[in-house]
Short mmCIF file of C-alpha atoms and ligand atoms in Angstrom, two decimals:
data_model
loop_
_atom_site.label_atom_id
_atom_site.label_comp_id
_atom_site.label_asym_id
_atom_site.label_seq_id
_atom_site.Cartn_x
_atom_site.Cartn_y
_atom_site.Cartn_z
CA MET A 1 223.64 137.14 26.94
CA THR A 2 222.51 135.95 30.39
CA SER A 3 219.29 134.26 31.32
CA THR A 4 219.98 133.26 34.90
CA SER A 5 217.63 131.46 37.24
CA GLU A 6 219.45 132.82 40.27
CA HIS A 7 216.52 134.98 41.34
CA ALA A 8 213.75 132.55 40.43
CA LEU A 9 210.90 132.49 42.86
CA GLU A 10 209.93 129.08 44.12
CA GLU A 11 206.56 127.81 43.06
CA ASN A 12 203.71 129.69 44.73
CA ASP A 13 206.05 132.27 46.26
CA VAL A 14 204.04 135.07 44.75
CA ALA A 15 201.18 133.96 46.95
CA ASN A 16 203.27 134.99 49.95
CA LEU A 17 203.84 138.58 48.94
CA ASP A 18 202.44 141.22 51.22
CA ILE A 19 199.93 142.16 48.63
CA ALA A 20 198.56 138.65 48.16
CA PRO A 21 195.00 138.18 49.43
CA GLU A 22 194.22 135.72 52.21
CA ALA A 23 193.19 133.14 49.65
CA GLY A 24 196.42 133.49 47.66
CA TRP A 25 196.11 134.24 43.97
CA ASN A 26 194.49 130.94 43.03
CA ALA A 27 191.00 132.41 43.13
CA LEU A 28 188.39 134.34 41.22
CA TYR A 29 187.11 137.58 42.72
CA LEU A 30 183.34 137.59 42.70
CA ASP A 31 180.97 139.72 44.78
CA GLY A 32 183.78 140.72 47.15
CA GLU A 33 184.79 137.13 47.80
CA TRP A 34 187.98 135.25 46.79
CA VAL A 35 186.42 132.13 45.32
CA PRO A 36 188.88 129.21 45.33
CA ALA A 37 189.61 127.33 42.05
CA GLY A 38 187.66 124.26 43.21
CA ASP A 39 187.36 121.81 40.37
CA ARG A 40 188.09 124.37 37.65
CA ASP A 41 191.06 123.82 35.39
CA LEU A 42 194.15 125.79 36.41
CA ILE A 43 196.27 128.25 34.44
CA ASP A 44 199.96 128.09 35.29
CA VAL A 45 201.64 131.50 35.47
CA GLU A 46 205.19 131.16 34.13
CA ASN A 47 208.13 133.40 34.78
CA PRO A 48 209.40 134.09 31.25
CA ALA A 49 212.95 134.68 32.51
CA THR A 50 213.39 131.43 34.38
CA ARG A 51 210.62 129.38 32.75
CA THR A 52 209.43 128.27 36.21
CA THR A 53 205.80 128.17 37.28
CA VAL A 54 205.32 130.82 39.93
CA THR A 55 201.68 130.21 40.73
CA SER A 56 198.40 129.01 39.27
CA VAL A 57 195.05 130.70 38.90
CA PRO A 58 191.62 129.27 38.06
CA SER A 59 190.49 129.10 34.45
CA SER A 60 187.08 130.73 34.71
CA THR A 61 184.18 129.02 32.98
CA GLU A 62 181.26 130.51 31.02
CA ASP A 63 179.12 129.96 34.13
CA ASP A 64 181.60 132.08 36.07
CA VAL A 65 181.22 134.80 33.45
CA ASP A 66 177.40 134.66 33.74
CA GLU A 67 177.67 134.88 37.53
CA ALA A 68 180.12 137.78 37.42
CA TYR A 69 177.93 139.81 35.05
CA ALA A 70 174.81 139.08 37.16
CA ILE A 71 176.62 140.22 40.29
CA ALA A 72 177.90 143.37 38.58
CA ASP A 73 174.42 144.11 37.27
CA ASP A 74 172.93 143.80 40.76
CA ALA A 75 175.57 145.98 42.33
CA GLN A 76 175.68 148.83 39.82
CA ALA A 77 172.63 150.94 40.63
CA ALA A 78 173.42 151.21 44.33
CA TRP A 79 177.02 152.11 43.54
CA ALA A 80 175.96 154.83 41.09
CA GLU A 81 173.76 156.32 43.89
CA ARG A 82 176.80 156.83 46.13
CA PRO A 83 178.03 160.43 46.28
CA PRO A 84 180.75 161.18 43.71
CA GLN A 85 183.27 162.20 46.32
CA GLU A 86 182.84 158.80 47.97
CA ARG A 87 183.45 157.00 44.64
CA ALA A 88 186.45 159.22 43.95
CA ALA A 89 187.88 158.59 47.43
CA ILE A 90 187.84 154.81 46.97
CA VAL A 91 189.63 155.03 43.61
CA THR A 92 192.17 157.42 45.16
CA GLU A 93 192.75 155.02 48.05
CA ALA A 94 193.27 152.08 45.65
CA CYS A 95 195.78 154.24 43.76
CA GLU A 96 197.68 155.02 46.97
CA LEU A 97 197.77 151.31 47.91
CA LEU A 98 199.48 150.60 44.58
CA GLY A 99 202.21 152.96 45.73
CA GLU A 100 202.49 151.28 49.13
CA TYR A 101 202.86 147.91 47.46
CA ALA A 102 205.42 149.10 44.91
CA ASP A 103 208.13 146.62 45.94
CA ASP A 104 205.86 143.60 45.69
CA LEU A 105 204.44 144.88 42.47
CA ALA A 106 207.99 145.16 41.07
CA THR A 107 208.47 141.43 41.83
CA LEU A 108 205.17 140.59 40.15
CA PHE A 109 205.99 142.76 37.10
CA ALA A 110 209.27 140.88 36.74
CA VAL A 111 208.08 137.34 37.27
CA GLU A 112 204.73 137.56 35.49
CA CYS A 113 205.58 139.60 32.42
CA GLY A 114 209.39 139.92 32.28
CA GLY A 115 209.34 143.63 33.02
CA VAL A 116 212.65 145.25 34.04
CA GLN A 117 212.72 147.89 36.82
CA LEU A 118 212.56 150.77 34.33
CA LYS A 119 209.39 149.37 32.81
CA THR A 120 208.00 148.62 36.27
CA ASP A 121 208.48 152.21 37.34
CA PHE A 122 207.02 153.46 34.07
CA GLU A 123 203.93 151.20 34.34
CA LEU A 124 203.29 152.00 38.01
CA GLN A 125 203.48 155.69 37.22
CA LEU A 126 201.03 155.26 34.33
CA ALA A 127 198.66 153.16 36.45
CA GLN A 128 198.64 155.67 39.28
CA GLY A 129 198.30 158.57 36.82
CA THR A 130 195.26 157.05 35.16
CA MET A 131 193.72 156.26 38.55
CA LYS A 132 194.16 159.86 39.74
CA VAL A 133 192.60 161.31 36.60
CA GLY A 134 189.92 158.58 36.70
CA ALA A 135 189.04 159.41 40.34
CA GLY A 136 188.61 163.07 39.33
CA LEU A 137 186.04 162.15 36.68
CA ALA A 138 183.54 161.34 39.44
CA MET A 139 183.26 165.07 40.15
CA ARG A 140 183.32 166.28 36.53
CA ASP A 141 180.72 167.27 34.00
CA GLY A 142 177.31 166.18 35.29
CA GLY A 143 175.75 167.13 31.98
CA ARG A 144 174.63 170.38 30.30
CA ARG A 145 171.70 172.55 29.26
CA LYS A 146 170.91 173.31 25.60
CA ASP A 147 168.54 175.94 24.26
CA SER A 148 165.53 174.54 22.44
CA VAL A 149 164.07 175.31 19.00
CA THR A 150 160.64 174.79 20.57
CA PRO A 151 159.19 177.75 22.50
CA GLY A 152 158.90 177.07 26.25
CA LYS A 153 161.06 174.00 26.24
CA GLU A 154 164.22 173.40 28.25
CA ASN A 155 166.72 170.76 27.12
CA LEU A 156 168.95 169.01 29.63
CA LEU A 157 171.64 166.52 28.85
CA VAL A 158 172.14 164.31 31.88
CA ARG A 159 175.26 162.16 32.14
CA GLU A 160 174.64 158.70 33.55
CA PRO A 161 176.95 155.74 34.06
CA ALA A 162 176.91 153.31 31.13
CA GLY A 163 176.06 150.43 33.50
CA VAL A 164 178.15 147.23 33.50
CA VAL A 165 181.49 147.44 31.75
CA GLY A 166 183.26 144.34 30.42
CA VAL A 167 187.05 144.73 30.22
CA ILE A 168 189.52 142.49 28.37
CA THR A 169 193.23 143.34 28.58
CA PRO A 170 196.58 141.97 27.27
CA TRP A 171 199.76 140.95 29.06
CA ASN A 172 202.26 143.62 28.00
CA PHE A 173 201.24 146.44 30.39
CA PRO A 174 198.67 144.49 32.38
CA LEU A 175 198.21 146.68 35.46
CA TYR A 176 198.11 149.94 33.53
CA LEU A 177 195.91 148.73 30.68
CA SER A 178 193.34 147.37 33.15
CA SER A 179 193.54 150.38 35.45
CA ARG A 180 192.91 152.86 32.65
CA VAL A 181 189.40 151.41 32.23
CA VAL A 182 188.59 150.00 35.66
CA ALA A 183 189.40 153.20 37.63
CA PRO A 184 187.33 155.67 35.55
CA ALA A 185 184.55 153.11 35.14
CA ILE A 186 184.23 152.71 38.92
CA ALA A 187 184.61 156.44 39.63
CA LEU A 188 181.78 157.18 37.19
CA GLY A 189 179.35 154.78 38.91
CA ASN A 190 179.69 151.72 36.69
CA SER A 191 180.35 148.17 37.82
CA VAL A 192 183.02 146.03 36.12
CA VAL A 193 183.79 142.49 35.08
CA LEU A 194 187.48 142.24 34.23
CA LYS A 195 189.12 139.46 32.26
CA PRO A 196 192.88 139.79 32.39
CA ASP A 197 195.21 138.01 29.97
CA GLU A 198 196.03 134.42 30.85
CA HIS A 199 199.78 135.26 31.11
CA THR A 200 199.26 138.04 33.60
CA PRO A 201 196.15 137.29 35.66
CA ILE A 202 197.61 138.78 38.83
CA MET A 203 198.95 142.11 37.54
CA GLY A 204 196.18 142.47 34.99
CA GLY A 205 193.31 141.68 37.36
CA LEU A 206 193.67 140.14 40.81
CA VAL A 207 195.96 142.94 42.11
CA LEU A 208 193.31 145.47 41.24
CA ALA A 209 190.67 143.39 43.06
CA LYS A 210 192.96 143.32 46.06
CA VAL A 211 193.63 147.06 46.24
CA PHE A 212 190.00 148.02 45.55
CA GLU A 213 188.84 145.51 48.23
CA GLU A 214 191.25 147.05 50.69
CA ALA A 215 190.14 150.54 49.68
CA GLY A 216 186.55 149.66 50.67
CA LEU A 217 184.87 149.18 47.30
CA PRO A 218 181.40 147.63 47.90
CA ASP A 219 181.02 143.99 47.01
CA GLY A 220 180.15 143.25 43.42
CA VAL A 221 181.30 146.55 41.86
CA LEU A 222 184.50 144.92 40.60
CA ASN A 223 184.68 141.24 39.64
CA VAL A 224 187.68 139.46 38.15
CA VAL A 225 187.48 136.27 36.09
CA PRO A 226 190.91 135.05 34.96
CA GLY A 227 190.64 132.80 31.99
CA TYR A 228 191.74 131.79 28.53
CA GLY A 229 190.48 134.18 25.87
CA HIS A 230 190.13 131.42 23.31
CA GLU A 231 187.92 129.44 25.73
CA MET A 232 185.62 131.93 27.41
CA GLY A 233 186.36 135.14 25.49
CA ASP A 234 183.53 134.76 22.93
CA HIS A 235 181.02 134.25 25.71
CA PHE A 236 182.48 137.17 27.66
CA SER A 237 182.34 139.59 24.71
CA SER A 238 178.95 138.59 23.34
CA HIS A 239 177.18 138.77 26.70
CA SER A 240 173.87 140.64 26.91
CA VAL A 241 174.55 142.32 30.30
CA PRO A 242 177.45 144.78 29.66
CA SER A 243 176.74 148.16 28.11
CA VAL A 244 180.41 148.72 27.14
CA MET A 245 182.97 146.14 26.03
CA SER A 246 186.47 147.58 26.45
CA PHE A 247 189.10 145.50 24.64
CA THR A 248 192.82 146.09 24.43
CA GLY A 249 194.78 143.55 22.44
CA SER A 250 195.49 142.41 18.92
CA SER A 251 193.57 143.71 15.94
CA GLU A 252 192.64 140.20 14.88
CA VAL A 253 190.96 139.29 18.18
CA GLY A 254 189.63 142.81 18.67
CA ARG A 255 187.73 142.73 15.40
CA GLY A 256 185.81 139.62 16.60
CA VAL A 257 185.24 141.11 20.05
CA GLY A 258 183.85 144.28 18.50
CA GLN A 259 181.56 142.35 16.18
CA ARG A 260 180.19 140.24 18.99
CA ALA A 261 179.71 143.26 21.25
CA VAL A 262 177.77 145.10 18.57
CA GLY A 263 175.70 141.97 18.01
CA SER A 264 174.54 142.32 21.63
CA TYR A 265 174.01 146.07 21.38
CA THR A 266 177.06 146.63 23.53
CA GLU A 267 179.31 149.59 22.71
CA PRO A 268 182.80 148.43 21.77
CA ALA A 269 185.91 150.43 22.76
CA LEU A 270 188.85 148.92 20.92
CA GLU A 271 192.55 149.63 21.45
CA LEU A 272 194.41 147.38 19.05
CA GLY A 273 197.76 146.81 17.42
CA GLY A 274 200.19 149.12 15.70
CA ASN A 275 202.98 149.22 13.14
CA ASN A 276 204.46 152.57 14.11
CA ALA A 277 206.97 154.50 12.04
CA HIS A 278 209.85 156.63 13.39
CA ILE A 279 210.68 159.10 10.57
CA VAL A 280 214.06 160.79 10.47
CA LEU A 281 213.97 163.67 7.94
CA SER A 282 217.10 164.96 6.17
CA ASP A 283 217.53 167.91 8.59
CA ALA A 284 217.13 165.87 11.82
CA ASP A 285 219.48 166.07 14.79
CA LEU A 286 220.97 162.60 14.32
CA GLU A 287 221.95 162.02 17.97
CA ARG A 288 218.51 162.90 19.23
CA ALA A 289 216.81 160.84 16.52
CA THR A 290 218.97 157.82 17.26
CA ASP A 291 218.56 158.03 21.03
CA ALA A 292 214.79 158.25 20.53
CA GLY A 293 214.87 155.40 18.03
CA ALA A 294 216.67 153.04 20.41
CA PHE A 295 214.34 153.86 23.34
CA GLY A 296 211.20 153.49 21.19
CA SER A 297 212.29 150.11 19.73
CA PHE A 298 213.86 148.30 22.65
CA THR A 299 211.93 149.38 25.75
CA HIS A 300 210.15 146.35 27.24
CA GLN A 301 211.60 144.29 24.41
CA GLY A 302 209.51 146.20 21.89
CA GLN A 303 206.31 144.68 23.33
CA GLU A 304 204.15 147.79 23.27
CA CYS A 305 201.36 148.67 20.89
CA ILE A 306 203.12 152.06 20.50
CA SER A 307 206.68 150.74 20.09
CA ILE A 308 208.67 151.85 17.06
CA ASN A 309 208.23 148.99 14.61
CA ARG A 310 209.80 150.69 11.56
CA HIS A 311 212.61 153.26 11.26
CA LEU A 312 212.34 155.39 8.10
CA VAL A 313 215.55 157.34 7.62
CA HIS A 314 216.54 159.86 4.94
CA GLU A 315 219.18 158.37 2.63
CA SER A 316 221.69 161.10 3.52
CA LEU A 317 221.66 160.01 7.21
CA TYR A 318 221.00 156.31 6.71
CA ASP A 319 224.44 154.74 7.24
CA GLU A 320 225.24 156.90 10.24
CA TYR A 321 221.81 156.25 11.78
CA VAL A 322 222.12 152.45 11.32
CA ALA A 323 225.59 152.48 12.87
CA GLY A 324 224.45 154.59 15.84
CA LEU A 325 221.39 152.46 16.48
CA ALA A 326 223.47 149.23 16.24
CA ASP A 327 225.92 150.70 18.72
CA ARG A 328 223.18 151.51 21.20
CA ALA A 329 221.51 148.11 20.72
CA THR A 330 224.66 146.16 21.57
CA GLN A 331 225.20 148.14 24.78
CA LEU A 332 221.87 147.22 26.39
CA PRO A 333 222.27 144.73 29.31
CA ILE A 334 220.09 141.65 28.77
CA GLY A 335 219.06 139.35 31.57
CA ASP A 336 216.66 138.45 34.34
CA PRO A 337 214.56 141.57 35.00
CA ARG A 338 215.29 141.27 38.70
CA GLU A 339 219.03 141.70 38.22
CA GLU A 340 220.02 145.26 38.84
CA GLY A 341 220.84 147.22 35.68
CA THR A 342 219.01 144.91 33.27
CA LEU A 343 217.37 146.84 30.48
CA VAL A 344 216.20 144.04 28.23
CA GLY A 345 214.28 141.09 29.67
CA PRO A 346 212.62 138.11 28.06
CA VAL A 347 209.69 138.22 25.64
CA ILE A 348 206.51 136.81 27.03
CA ASN A 349 206.37 133.30 25.57
CA GLU A 350 207.62 130.85 22.96
CA SER A 351 205.02 131.62 20.35
CA GLN A 352 205.86 135.32 20.45
CA ARG A 353 209.54 134.51 20.25
CA ASP A 354 209.08 132.15 17.36
CA LYS A 355 206.97 134.73 15.49
CA ILE A 356 209.57 137.48 15.99
CA VAL A 357 212.56 135.25 15.18
CA GLY A 358 210.67 133.91 12.13
CA TYR A 359 210.08 137.44 10.78
CA VAL A 360 213.78 138.31 11.26
CA ASN A 361 215.05 135.11 9.62
CA GLU A 362 212.68 135.38 6.66
CA SER A 363 213.62 139.02 6.13
CA VAL A 364 217.32 138.20 6.24
CA GLU A 365 216.73 135.39 3.69
CA ARG A 366 215.13 138.02 1.48
CA GLY A 367 218.11 140.39 1.68
CA ALA A 368 218.06 142.27 5.00
CA THR A 369 221.38 142.61 6.83
CA VAL A 370 221.81 142.06 10.59
CA GLU A 371 223.77 145.11 11.93
CA ALA A 372 223.39 144.18 15.60
CA GLY A 373 221.91 141.32 17.61
CA GLY A 374 220.15 138.72 15.56
CA SER A 375 220.21 135.79 17.99
CA HIS A 376 218.25 134.53 20.96
CA ASP A 377 218.62 132.32 24.04
CA GLY A 378 215.45 130.95 25.56
CA LEU A 379 212.99 133.81 25.55
CA PHE A 380 215.76 136.44 25.50
CA ILE A 381 216.05 138.07 22.10
CA GLU A 382 219.01 140.35 21.44
CA PRO A 383 218.09 143.88 20.46
CA THR A 384 218.43 143.60 16.72
CA VAL A 385 219.06 146.24 14.03
CA LEU A 386 218.35 145.31 10.38
CA SER A 387 219.42 147.37 7.36
CA GLY A 388 218.64 146.92 3.68
CA VAL A 389 215.02 146.40 4.62
CA THR A 390 212.06 146.89 2.29
CA SER A 391 208.38 147.40 3.18
CA ASP A 392 207.32 144.03 1.86
CA MET A 393 209.61 142.07 4.23
CA PRO A 394 207.76 140.30 7.06
CA ILE A 395 209.59 142.23 9.81
CA VAL A 396 208.10 145.47 8.39
CA ALA A 397 204.78 144.25 6.94
CA ASN A 398 203.63 142.82 10.31
CA GLU A 399 203.42 144.16 13.87
CA HIS A 400 206.50 142.24 15.10
CA PHE A 401 206.14 143.09 18.84
CA GLY A 402 209.79 142.40 19.57
CA PRO A 403 213.14 144.20 20.19
CA ILE A 404 213.78 144.58 16.47
CA ALA A 405 214.62 147.76 14.58
CA PRO A 406 214.31 147.44 10.79
CA VAL A 407 215.68 150.59 9.11
CA ILE A 408 214.35 151.66 5.70
CA PRO A 409 215.86 154.50 3.57
CA PHE A 410 213.79 157.13 1.75
CA GLU A 411 214.50 159.98 -0.63
CA THR A 412 211.72 162.57 -0.09
CA ASP A 413 209.30 163.51 2.68
CA GLU A 414 206.47 162.37 0.42
CA GLU A 415 208.05 158.92 0.12
CA ALA A 416 208.43 158.66 3.90
CA ILE A 417 204.76 159.52 4.33
CA ARG A 418 203.76 156.96 1.75
CA ILE A 419 205.81 154.23 3.37
CA ALA A 420 204.59 155.16 6.86
CA ASN A 421 200.94 155.07 5.74
CA GLY A 422 201.38 151.79 3.89
CA THR A 423 199.83 149.72 6.66
CA GLU A 424 196.31 148.95 7.84
CA TYR A 425 197.35 150.14 11.32
CA GLY A 426 197.28 153.76 12.48
CA LEU A 427 198.33 154.07 16.09
CA SER A 428 201.43 156.17 16.84
CA GLY A 429 204.27 157.78 14.92
CA SER A 430 207.27 160.02 15.42
CA ILE A 431 209.15 162.53 13.21
CA HIS A 432 212.58 164.12 13.67
CA SER A 433 213.42 167.41 11.97
CA SER A 434 215.09 170.69 12.90
CA ASP A 435 212.24 172.45 11.08
CA VAL A 436 209.12 172.06 13.21
CA ALA A 437 206.82 173.42 10.46
CA ARG A 438 208.10 170.76 8.06
CA ALA A 439 207.69 168.06 10.69
CA ARG A 440 204.20 169.37 11.38
CA ASP A 441 203.28 168.98 7.71
CA VAL A 442 204.42 165.37 7.82
CA ALA A 443 202.51 164.86 11.07
CA ASP A 444 199.33 166.16 9.41
CA ALA A 445 199.80 163.66 6.55
CA LEU A 446 200.32 160.58 8.79
CA GLU A 447 197.21 158.43 9.16
CA THR A 448 197.60 157.70 12.88
CA GLY A 449 195.83 158.63 16.08
CA MET A 450 199.02 160.02 17.66
CA VAL A 451 202.25 161.63 16.33
CA HIS A 452 205.21 162.92 18.33
CA ILE A 453 207.66 165.42 16.85
CA ASN A 454 211.33 165.19 17.86
CA ASP A 455 210.55 162.35 20.21
CA GLN A 456 209.61 158.68 19.72
CA THR A 457 206.34 156.80 19.56
CA LEU A 458 206.11 155.65 23.21
CA ASN A 459 204.01 158.36 24.79
CA ASP A 460 200.92 158.11 26.94
CA GLU A 461 199.71 160.78 29.40
CA PRO A 462 196.65 160.16 31.55
CA HIS A 463 194.92 163.45 30.57
CA VAL A 464 195.59 163.27 26.79
CA ALA A 465 193.47 161.36 24.24
CA PHE A 466 195.04 157.99 23.37
CA GLY A 467 194.00 155.78 20.51
CA GLY A 468 194.32 154.86 16.88
CA VAL A 469 192.58 154.70 13.54
CA GLY A 470 192.06 151.83 11.08
CA ALA A 471 193.10 148.44 12.42
CA SER A 472 194.50 150.17 15.53
CA GLY A 473 191.10 150.64 17.05
CA MET A 474 188.00 152.71 17.67
CA GLY A 475 187.49 155.31 20.39
CA ARG A 476 189.89 157.15 22.64
CA TYR A 477 191.06 156.43 26.19
CA ASN A 478 192.02 158.79 29.05
CA ASP A 479 190.29 161.67 30.79
CA GLU A 480 187.15 163.12 29.12
CA TRP A 481 187.37 160.72 26.19
CA ILE A 482 187.09 157.59 28.28
CA MET A 483 184.38 159.38 30.26
CA ASP A 484 182.31 159.65 27.07
CA THR A 485 182.70 155.91 26.54
CA LEU A 486 181.89 154.98 30.09
CA THR A 487 178.80 157.17 30.43
CA THR A 488 175.70 157.79 28.43
CA LEU A 489 173.91 161.09 27.82
CA LYS A 490 170.19 161.18 28.38
CA TRP A 491 168.22 164.04 26.84
CA ILE A 492 165.55 165.19 29.28
CA SER A 493 163.37 168.04 27.99
CA ILE A 494 160.89 170.01 30.03
CA GLN A 495 158.03 171.71 28.21
CA ARG A 496 157.47 174.56 30.61
CA GLU A 497 154.45 176.08 28.84
CA PRO A 498 151.73 174.55 26.62
CA ARG A 499 152.97 173.76 23.16
CA GLU A 500 151.08 174.41 19.92
CA TYR A 501 150.66 171.18 17.99
CA PRO A 502 149.60 171.16 14.27
CA TYR A 503 146.43 169.20 15.08
P1 NAD B 1 195.44 139.16 22.16
O1 NAD B 1 194.44 139.81 21.27
O2 NAD B 1 195.91 137.80 21.80
O3 NAD B 1 194.88 139.04 23.69
C1 NAD B 1 194.39 140.12 24.34
C2 NAD B 1 193.26 139.69 25.30
O4 NAD B 1 192.22 139.10 24.51
C3 NAD B 1 193.69 138.60 26.28
O5 NAD B 1 193.04 138.85 27.51
C4 NAD B 1 193.15 137.32 25.66
O6 NAD B 1 192.85 136.31 26.62
C5 NAD B 1 191.86 137.86 25.06
N1 NAD B 1 191.23 137.02 24.03
C6 NAD B 1 191.84 136.11 23.21
N2 NAD B 1 190.94 135.54 22.40
C7 NAD B 1 189.74 136.12 22.70
C8 NAD B 1 188.44 135.96 22.20
N3 NAD B 1 188.14 135.10 21.22
N4 NAD B 1 187.46 136.70 22.74
C9 NAD B 1 187.73 137.62 23.72
N5 NAD B 1 188.97 137.80 24.24
C10 NAD B 1 189.96 137.06 23.71
O7 NAD B 1 196.62 140.20 22.29
P2 NAD B 1 198.05 139.98 22.96
O8 NAD B 1 198.92 139.25 22.05
O9 NAD B 1 197.87 139.45 24.33
O10 NAD B 1 198.53 141.52 23.10
C11 NAD B 1 199.32 142.11 22.18
C12 NAD B 1 198.47 142.96 21.23
O11 NAD B 1 197.79 143.96 21.99
C13 NAD B 1 199.34 143.71 20.24
O12 NAD B 1 198.70 143.64 18.97
C14 NAD B 1 199.34 145.10 20.76
O13 NAD B 1 199.63 146.09 19.82
C15 NAD B 1 197.96 145.24 21.35
N6 NAD B 1 197.92 146.30 22.37
C16 NAD B 1 197.22 147.42 22.07
C17 NAD B 1 197.24 148.50 22.98
C18 NAD B 1 196.54 149.80 22.66
O14 NAD B 1 196.29 150.58 23.58
N7 NAD B 1 196.20 150.08 21.42
C19 NAD B 1 197.91 148.36 24.19
C20 NAD B 1 198.59 147.19 24.44
C21 NAD B 1 198.58 146.17 23.53
#
């Protein structure tokens, strides 16, 4: 295992990237200005591969949040008045700028969130995809006409922007998870206040401010307040100004955010955690199922809400599947994400590592067997395969968010369904079978928002509804579904001839 510091950036080097704004990254973005940190506390951004501080950003205060929402509120109406093609053009331009800055973004992806090149490419493609689809929403569906039950009346449903949108995002796919709300929100005539995760304030927030500024977005339409969720998050999510509170992150924090938003009559849109099952039925193509299982568990060190967390394998294929997965796990190159060929980088921080390692150790103490991996060095955790696992072991009962593949045997399809559904989460799932009708029956029985047959759980397409049920969230993202969240329908009726009232 390697965890070299050979490619470490020196402190503040990320401020010298081509994409960095004049002010460097140590700033808030308010009303089109890069506001320096001043006497605010600072958040150090650490490269998880080298454990060096690469830059610092301001820790926004509650006063900053108030100011950002007031600015967004002031800017929104004028922005909504701008022609839709103009709004779409600015989002499209911001999207193209992301492409132009791809090399610098790759550096930021690596040093801020430990993303290897494969993940960088994947995330940039997702971010640009969501921005393209988002831009297109500006020109879509202005509303509709409905017949009336009242003679002489015409019913119109007029689609209007929701207003100010508050956005809170996590660190694992920071650019994409922020873009998938910010781009459609802006295209649809809303203004935005964005709070990126404290680990990834640049990729999750300040980069978007930079490209939208360069694309010509009017001042105040997008505002970015980096900050600690546990310090200013309650204030951010209970604020009276926003009409929509979009939260992507853990179920535990999301529940509180949703409750606070509702308490302020703000519509919550919650994309939360997952504990996703990869089900290999008795008639599966074992090679395909194993390839898919490895990709779904180990990509970006398993740090995706839609990663495979649990492998459920028919008992007749179990031993061969475990051996194949272990073989694939041991072949994945681990190291600094900026070293060519690296496929597994570091996890984001010590507390995540300790949680993951704790779940593995406790499960092994309770009878699980390590078939591959099982150790760590710094924040680098070896891709790990565990056999002899049961559903009550911590590595299965919790969303582990690490490069760990616990494999559980089952006897019947019904048992697989029961195990898969034995969680409060309901995000993604995958099923392998050579009989698509059989797999489809299992898909129908899974209590998740998304299921992928003969593939793995990691799928997201910018024009397809994305989201979960239960503790995995409320609402759907992408295309027309996020448009519903980010707009409101007003019923305007016109009584075209005198109406007969009962008195
Ligand atoms: P987290 O909930 O700890 O943090 C997410 C965001 O919430 C961060 O910006 C954080 O600063 C903020 N926050 C923390 N406390 C807050 C508070 N009291 N009020 C308001 N905001 C607060 O999540 P995480 O550990 O950073 O991210 C991993 C989690 O996100 C996993 O559970 C993963 O499954 C989930 N996730 C879900 C999706 C999805 O689309 N469903 C996508 C990615 C990640």
